[in-house]
Coordinates of C-alpha atoms and ligand atoms in Angstrom, one line a residue:
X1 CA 0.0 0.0 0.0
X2 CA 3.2 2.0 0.8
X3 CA 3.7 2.4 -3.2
X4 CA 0.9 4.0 -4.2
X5 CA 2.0 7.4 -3.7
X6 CA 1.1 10.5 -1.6
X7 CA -1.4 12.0 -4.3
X8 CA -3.4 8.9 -4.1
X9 CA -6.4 9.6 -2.2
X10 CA -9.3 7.7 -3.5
X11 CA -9.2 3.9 -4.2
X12 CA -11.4 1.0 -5.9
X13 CA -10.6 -2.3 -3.7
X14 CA -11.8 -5.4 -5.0
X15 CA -10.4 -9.0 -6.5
X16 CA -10.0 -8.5 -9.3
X17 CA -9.2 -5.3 -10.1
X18 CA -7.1 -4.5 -13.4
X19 CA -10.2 -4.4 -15.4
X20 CA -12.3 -1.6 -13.2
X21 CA -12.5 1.8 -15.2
X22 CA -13.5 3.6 -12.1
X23 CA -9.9 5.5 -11.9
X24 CA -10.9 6.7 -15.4
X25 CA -14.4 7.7 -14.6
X26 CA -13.6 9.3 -11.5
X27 CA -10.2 11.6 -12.3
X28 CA -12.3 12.6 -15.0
X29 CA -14.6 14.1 -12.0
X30 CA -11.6 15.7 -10.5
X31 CA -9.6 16.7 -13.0
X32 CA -12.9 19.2 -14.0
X33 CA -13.0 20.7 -10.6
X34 CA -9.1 20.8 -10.9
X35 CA -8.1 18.8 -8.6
X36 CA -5.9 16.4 -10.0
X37 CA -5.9 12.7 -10.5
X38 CA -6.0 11.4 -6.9
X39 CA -7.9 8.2 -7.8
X40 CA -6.4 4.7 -8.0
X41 CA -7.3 1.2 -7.7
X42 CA -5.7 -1.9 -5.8
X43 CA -6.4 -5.5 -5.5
X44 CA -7.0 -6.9 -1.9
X45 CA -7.2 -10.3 -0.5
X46 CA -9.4 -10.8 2.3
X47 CA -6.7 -10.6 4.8
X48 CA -5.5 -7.6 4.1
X49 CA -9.0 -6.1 4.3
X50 CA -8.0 -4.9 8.0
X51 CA -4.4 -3.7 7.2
X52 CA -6.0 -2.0 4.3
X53 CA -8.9 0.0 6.8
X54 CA -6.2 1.1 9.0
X55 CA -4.0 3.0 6.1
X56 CA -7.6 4.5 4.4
X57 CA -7.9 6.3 8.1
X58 CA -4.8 7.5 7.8
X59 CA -4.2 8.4 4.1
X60 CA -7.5 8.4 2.2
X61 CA -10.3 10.3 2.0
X62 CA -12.9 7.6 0.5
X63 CA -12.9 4.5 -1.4
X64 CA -14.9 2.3 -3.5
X65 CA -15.5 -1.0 -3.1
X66 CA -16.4 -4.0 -5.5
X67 CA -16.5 -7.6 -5.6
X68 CA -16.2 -9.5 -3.1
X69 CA -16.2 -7.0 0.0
X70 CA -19.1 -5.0 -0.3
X71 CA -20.3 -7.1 2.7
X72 CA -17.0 -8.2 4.5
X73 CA -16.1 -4.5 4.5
X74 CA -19.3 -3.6 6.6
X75 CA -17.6 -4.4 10.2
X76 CA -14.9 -2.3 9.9
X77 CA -16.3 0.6 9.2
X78 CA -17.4 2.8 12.0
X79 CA -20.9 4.0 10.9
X80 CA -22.9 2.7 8.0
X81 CA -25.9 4.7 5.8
X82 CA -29.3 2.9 7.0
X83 CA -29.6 1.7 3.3
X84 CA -26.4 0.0 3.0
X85 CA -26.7 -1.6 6.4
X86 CA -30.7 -2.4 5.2
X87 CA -28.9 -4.5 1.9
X88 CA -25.4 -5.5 4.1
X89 CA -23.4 -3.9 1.2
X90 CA -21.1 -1.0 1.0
X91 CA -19.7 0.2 -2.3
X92 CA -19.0 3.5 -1.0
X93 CA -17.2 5.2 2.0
X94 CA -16.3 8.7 3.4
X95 CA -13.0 8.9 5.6
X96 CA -13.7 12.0 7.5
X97 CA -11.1 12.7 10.3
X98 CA -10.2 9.2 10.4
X99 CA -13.9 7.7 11.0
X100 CA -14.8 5.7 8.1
X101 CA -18.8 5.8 6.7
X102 CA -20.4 3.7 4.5
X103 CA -23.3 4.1 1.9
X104 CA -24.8 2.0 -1.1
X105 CA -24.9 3.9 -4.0
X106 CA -25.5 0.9 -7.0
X107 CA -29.7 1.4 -6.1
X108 CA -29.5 5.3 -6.8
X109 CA -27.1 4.4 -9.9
X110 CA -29.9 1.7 -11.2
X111 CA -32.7 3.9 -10.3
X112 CA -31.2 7.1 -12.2
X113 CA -30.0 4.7 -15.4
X114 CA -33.7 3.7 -15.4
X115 CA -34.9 7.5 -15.2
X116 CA -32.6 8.8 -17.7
X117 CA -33.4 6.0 -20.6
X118 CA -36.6 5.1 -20.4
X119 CA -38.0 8.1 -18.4
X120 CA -39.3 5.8 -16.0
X121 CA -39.8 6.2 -12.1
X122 CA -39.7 4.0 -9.1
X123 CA -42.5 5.2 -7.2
X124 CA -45.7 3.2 -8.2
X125 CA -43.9 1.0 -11.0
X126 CA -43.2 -2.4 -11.2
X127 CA -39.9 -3.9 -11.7
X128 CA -39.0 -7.4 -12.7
X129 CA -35.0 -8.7 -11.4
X130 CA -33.7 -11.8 -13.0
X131 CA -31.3 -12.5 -10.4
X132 CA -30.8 -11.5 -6.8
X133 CA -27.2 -11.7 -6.1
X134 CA -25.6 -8.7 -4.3
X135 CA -25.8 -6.0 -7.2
X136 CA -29.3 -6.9 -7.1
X137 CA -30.1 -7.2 -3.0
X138 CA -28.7 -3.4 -2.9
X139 CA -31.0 -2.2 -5.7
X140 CA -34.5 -3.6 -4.8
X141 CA -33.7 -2.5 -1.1
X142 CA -33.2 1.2 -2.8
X143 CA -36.1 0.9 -5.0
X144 CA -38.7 -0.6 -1.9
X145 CA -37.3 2.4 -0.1
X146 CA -38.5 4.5 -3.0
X147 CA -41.4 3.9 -3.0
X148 CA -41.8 1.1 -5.8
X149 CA -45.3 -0.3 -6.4
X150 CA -44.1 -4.3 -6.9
X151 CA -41.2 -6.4 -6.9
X152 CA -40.9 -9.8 -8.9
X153 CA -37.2 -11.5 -7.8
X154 CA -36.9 -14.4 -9.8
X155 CA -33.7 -16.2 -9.2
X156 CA -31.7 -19.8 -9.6
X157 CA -31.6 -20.3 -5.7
X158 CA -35.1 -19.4 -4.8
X159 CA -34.0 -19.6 -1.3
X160 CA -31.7 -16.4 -1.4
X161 CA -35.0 -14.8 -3.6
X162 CA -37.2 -15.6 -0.3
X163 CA -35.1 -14.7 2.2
X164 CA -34.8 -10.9 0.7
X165 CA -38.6 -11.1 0.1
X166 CA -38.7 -11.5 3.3
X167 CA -36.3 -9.0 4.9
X168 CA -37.7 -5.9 2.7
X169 CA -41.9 -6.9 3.8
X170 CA -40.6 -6.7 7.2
X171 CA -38.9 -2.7 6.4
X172 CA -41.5 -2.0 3.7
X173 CA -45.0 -3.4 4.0
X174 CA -46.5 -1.6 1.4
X175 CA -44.3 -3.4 -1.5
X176 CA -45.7 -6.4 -3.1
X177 CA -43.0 -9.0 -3.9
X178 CA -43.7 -11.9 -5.6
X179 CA -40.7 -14.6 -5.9
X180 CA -39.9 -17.7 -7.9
X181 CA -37.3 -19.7 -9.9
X182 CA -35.9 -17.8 -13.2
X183 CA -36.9 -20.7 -15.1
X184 CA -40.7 -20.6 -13.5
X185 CA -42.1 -19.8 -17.5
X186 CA -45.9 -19.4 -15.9
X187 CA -44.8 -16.8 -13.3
X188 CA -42.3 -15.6 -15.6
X189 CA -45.3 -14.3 -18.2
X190 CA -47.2 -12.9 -15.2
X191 CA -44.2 -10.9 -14.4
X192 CA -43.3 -9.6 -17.8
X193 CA -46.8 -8.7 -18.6
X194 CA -46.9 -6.5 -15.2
X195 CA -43.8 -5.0 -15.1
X196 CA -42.5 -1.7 -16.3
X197 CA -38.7 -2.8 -16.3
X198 CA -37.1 -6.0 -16.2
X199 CA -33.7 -5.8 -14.7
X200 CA -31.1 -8.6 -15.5
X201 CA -28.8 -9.0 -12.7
X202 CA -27.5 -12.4 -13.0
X203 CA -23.7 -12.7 -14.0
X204 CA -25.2 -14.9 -17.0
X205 CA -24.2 -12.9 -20.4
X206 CA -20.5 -12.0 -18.9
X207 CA -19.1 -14.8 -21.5
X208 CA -20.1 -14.8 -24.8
X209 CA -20.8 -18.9 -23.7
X210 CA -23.2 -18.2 -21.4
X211 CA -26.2 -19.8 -21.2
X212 CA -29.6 -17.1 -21.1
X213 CA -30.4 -16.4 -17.9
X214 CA -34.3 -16.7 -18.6
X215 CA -36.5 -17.9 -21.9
X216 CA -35.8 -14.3 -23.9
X217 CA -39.1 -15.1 -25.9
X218 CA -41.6 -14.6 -23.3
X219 CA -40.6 -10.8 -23.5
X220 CA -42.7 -10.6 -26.9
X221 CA -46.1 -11.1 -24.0
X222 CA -45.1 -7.4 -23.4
X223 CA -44.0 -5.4 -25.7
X224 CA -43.8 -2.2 -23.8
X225 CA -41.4 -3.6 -21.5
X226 CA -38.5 -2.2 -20.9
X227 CA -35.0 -4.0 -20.5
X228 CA -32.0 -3.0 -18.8
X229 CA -28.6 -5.3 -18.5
X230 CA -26.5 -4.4 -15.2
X231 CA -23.5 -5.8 -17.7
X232 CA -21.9 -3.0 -19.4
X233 CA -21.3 -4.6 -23.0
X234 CA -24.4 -5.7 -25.5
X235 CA -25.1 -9.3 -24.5
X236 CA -27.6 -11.5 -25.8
X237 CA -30.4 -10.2 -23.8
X238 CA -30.1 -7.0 -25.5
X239 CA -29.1 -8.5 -29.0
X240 CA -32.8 -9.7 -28.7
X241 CA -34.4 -6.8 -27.6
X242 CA -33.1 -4.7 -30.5
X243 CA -34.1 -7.5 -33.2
X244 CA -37.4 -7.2 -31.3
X245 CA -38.3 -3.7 -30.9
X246 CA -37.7 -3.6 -27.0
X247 CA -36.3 -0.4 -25.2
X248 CA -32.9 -1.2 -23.5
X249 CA -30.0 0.2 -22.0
X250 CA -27.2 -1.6 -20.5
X251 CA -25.0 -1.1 -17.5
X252 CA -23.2 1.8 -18.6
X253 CA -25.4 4.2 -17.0
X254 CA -25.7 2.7 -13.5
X255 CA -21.9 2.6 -13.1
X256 CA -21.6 6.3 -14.2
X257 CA -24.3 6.9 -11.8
X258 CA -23.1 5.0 -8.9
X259 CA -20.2 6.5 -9.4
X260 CA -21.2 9.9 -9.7
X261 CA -23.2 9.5 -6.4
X262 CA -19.8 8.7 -4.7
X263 CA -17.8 11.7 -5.8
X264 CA -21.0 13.7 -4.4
X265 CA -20.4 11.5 -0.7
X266 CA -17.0 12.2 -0.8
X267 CA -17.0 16.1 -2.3
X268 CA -20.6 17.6 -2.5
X269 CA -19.6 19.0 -6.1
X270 CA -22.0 17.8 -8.6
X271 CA -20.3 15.3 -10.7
X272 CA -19.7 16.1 -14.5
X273 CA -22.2 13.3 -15.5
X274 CA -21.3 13.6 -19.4
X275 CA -17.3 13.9 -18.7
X276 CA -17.4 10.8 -16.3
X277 CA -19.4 8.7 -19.1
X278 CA -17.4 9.8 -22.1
X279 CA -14.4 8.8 -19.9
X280 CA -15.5 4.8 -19.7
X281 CA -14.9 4.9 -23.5
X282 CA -11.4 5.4 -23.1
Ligands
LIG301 P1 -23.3 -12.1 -7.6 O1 -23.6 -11.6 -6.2 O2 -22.3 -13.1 -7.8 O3 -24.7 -12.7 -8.1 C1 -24.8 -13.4 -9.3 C2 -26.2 -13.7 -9.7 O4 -26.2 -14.4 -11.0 C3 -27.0 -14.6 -8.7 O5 -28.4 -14.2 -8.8 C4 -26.8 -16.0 -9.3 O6 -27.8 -16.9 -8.9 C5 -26.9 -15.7 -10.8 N1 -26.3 -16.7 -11.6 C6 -24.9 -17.0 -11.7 N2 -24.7 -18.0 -12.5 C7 -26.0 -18.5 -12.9 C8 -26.5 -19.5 -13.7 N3 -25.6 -20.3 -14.3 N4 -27.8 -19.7 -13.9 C9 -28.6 -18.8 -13.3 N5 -28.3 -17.8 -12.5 C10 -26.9 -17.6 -12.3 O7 -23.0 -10.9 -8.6 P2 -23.4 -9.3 -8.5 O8 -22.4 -8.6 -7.8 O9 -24.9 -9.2 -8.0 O10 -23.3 -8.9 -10.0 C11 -24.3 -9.4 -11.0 C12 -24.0 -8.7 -12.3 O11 -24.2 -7.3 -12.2 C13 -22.5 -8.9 -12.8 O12 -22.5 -9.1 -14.2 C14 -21.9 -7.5 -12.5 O13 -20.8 -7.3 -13.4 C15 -23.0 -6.6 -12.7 N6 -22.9 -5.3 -12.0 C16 -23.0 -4.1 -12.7 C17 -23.0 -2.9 -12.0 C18 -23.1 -1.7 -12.8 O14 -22.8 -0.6 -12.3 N7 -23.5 -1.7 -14.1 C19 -22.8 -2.9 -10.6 C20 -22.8 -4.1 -9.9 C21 -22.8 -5.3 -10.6 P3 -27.7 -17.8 -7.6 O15 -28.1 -16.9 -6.5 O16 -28.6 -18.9 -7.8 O17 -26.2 -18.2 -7.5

């Protein structure tokens, strides 16, 4: 940690690392409001997540987290935002005089990806997640919070689908979730003929060997619908949605977003939305 310099003071920590723009995106921030490129990235194992804590109160002023510590992070940190403590995941904290707090900011990332491209709100809408792993936990806990009419979580493990089901009715009452396997084709229909989004969380699509993460022809019941990918690149669920007239967007937008959200946390300058997206193309 010693070697990453004195004008480091912003990191991404995650395993692996060397492929995360985020240094990219976010110097592009900074170097706007002049004030350098203090942003870098560095690969952790698990055991160093403690050694690591102890230099970000001394050196740092924030840091972003990504796979696989946005959970394991969460007791070592000294305060935590009731949303990311509601989803156990951190992808965000502020180091101010040495005390470290931590927020979620992928939800707010999703939510304003979904706003910006298909002018679409949570509050009173229905949204349809194809996979409930952590990307997705932190989002539907944002989007209950919101204010979001219905949930549908269809996932492999129904168990882990339940289990959050059950969690958010117990914060949020008012939210109708309805779970069940992402190969369930009956429910499956239901959901796609109900829901304003459908948001494809799985990892499925990463590998142009993947299998589809759900049956891509039961989005013709709907045709309305709109699709989003939380992976960045064109993957098979979006090839079909353009050869079929479906609105999508992929990830691009809810990284710039969560990401934007974060230089706010850590600077309260409003982030150069355009600048920080143009700089992911690099
Ligand atoms: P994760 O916690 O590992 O969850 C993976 C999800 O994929 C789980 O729902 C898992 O189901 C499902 N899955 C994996 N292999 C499967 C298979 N063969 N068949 C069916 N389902 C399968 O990952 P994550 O952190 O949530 O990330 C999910 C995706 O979102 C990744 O592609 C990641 O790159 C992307 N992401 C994008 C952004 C962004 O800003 N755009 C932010 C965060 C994440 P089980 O529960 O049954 O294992």
């Amino acid at each position: 940690m010693e070697n990453l310099g004195p004008l480091i003071k912003y990191l991404v920590i995650g395993n692996p690392i060397s492929h995360s723009k985020s240094p990219q995106m976010q110097n592009a921030a900074f170097l706007y409001y002049n004030l350098g490129e203090p942003y870098g990235k560095i690969k952790l194992e698990p055991e160093d997540l403690p050694e690591f804590v102890a230099f970000a109160r001394k050196h740092l002023m924030g840091f972003n987290i990504t796979v696989p510590y946005k959970e394991l992070i969460i007791p070592l940190l000294d305060e935590i935002d009731e949303s990311a403590r509601q989803a156990s995941s951190v992808n965000t904290v502020l180091i101010t005089n040495g005390k470290l707090k931590g927020f979620s900011t992928d939800g707010y990332g999703l939510e304003q990806a979904i706003k910006n491209n298909f002018k679409i709100d949570i509050v009173n809408n229905s949204f349809l997640f194809i996979g409930v792993g952590g990307a997705a936990q932190a989002v539907a806990w944002h989007f209950a919070k919101s204010g979001a009419k219905k949930l549908f979580l269809a996932n492999r493990t129904i168990e882990k689908a339940e289990l959050l089901a059950k969690k958010i009715r117990h914060a949020y009452p008012n939210v109708e979730i309805i779970t069940f396997k992402n190969d369930d084709k009956n429910q499956l229909s239901i959901a796609i003929k109900s829901a304003n989004t459908l948001i494809q969380a799985t990892s499925l699509g990463l590998k142009p060997n993947d299998i589809n993460p759900f049956d891509f022809e039961l989005l013709k019941l709907n045709p309305q619908i709109t699709v989003i990918d939380l992976i960045y690149h064109q993957t098979s669920l979006l090839a079909f949605a353009e050869n079929n007239n479906i609105t999508y967007a992929c990830g691009k937008d809810m990284l710039v977003y969560q990401g934007a959200r974060a230089f706010f946390i850590w600077t309260k300058l409003s982030p150069p939305i355009n600048l920080m997206s143009q700089a992911l193309e690099i």
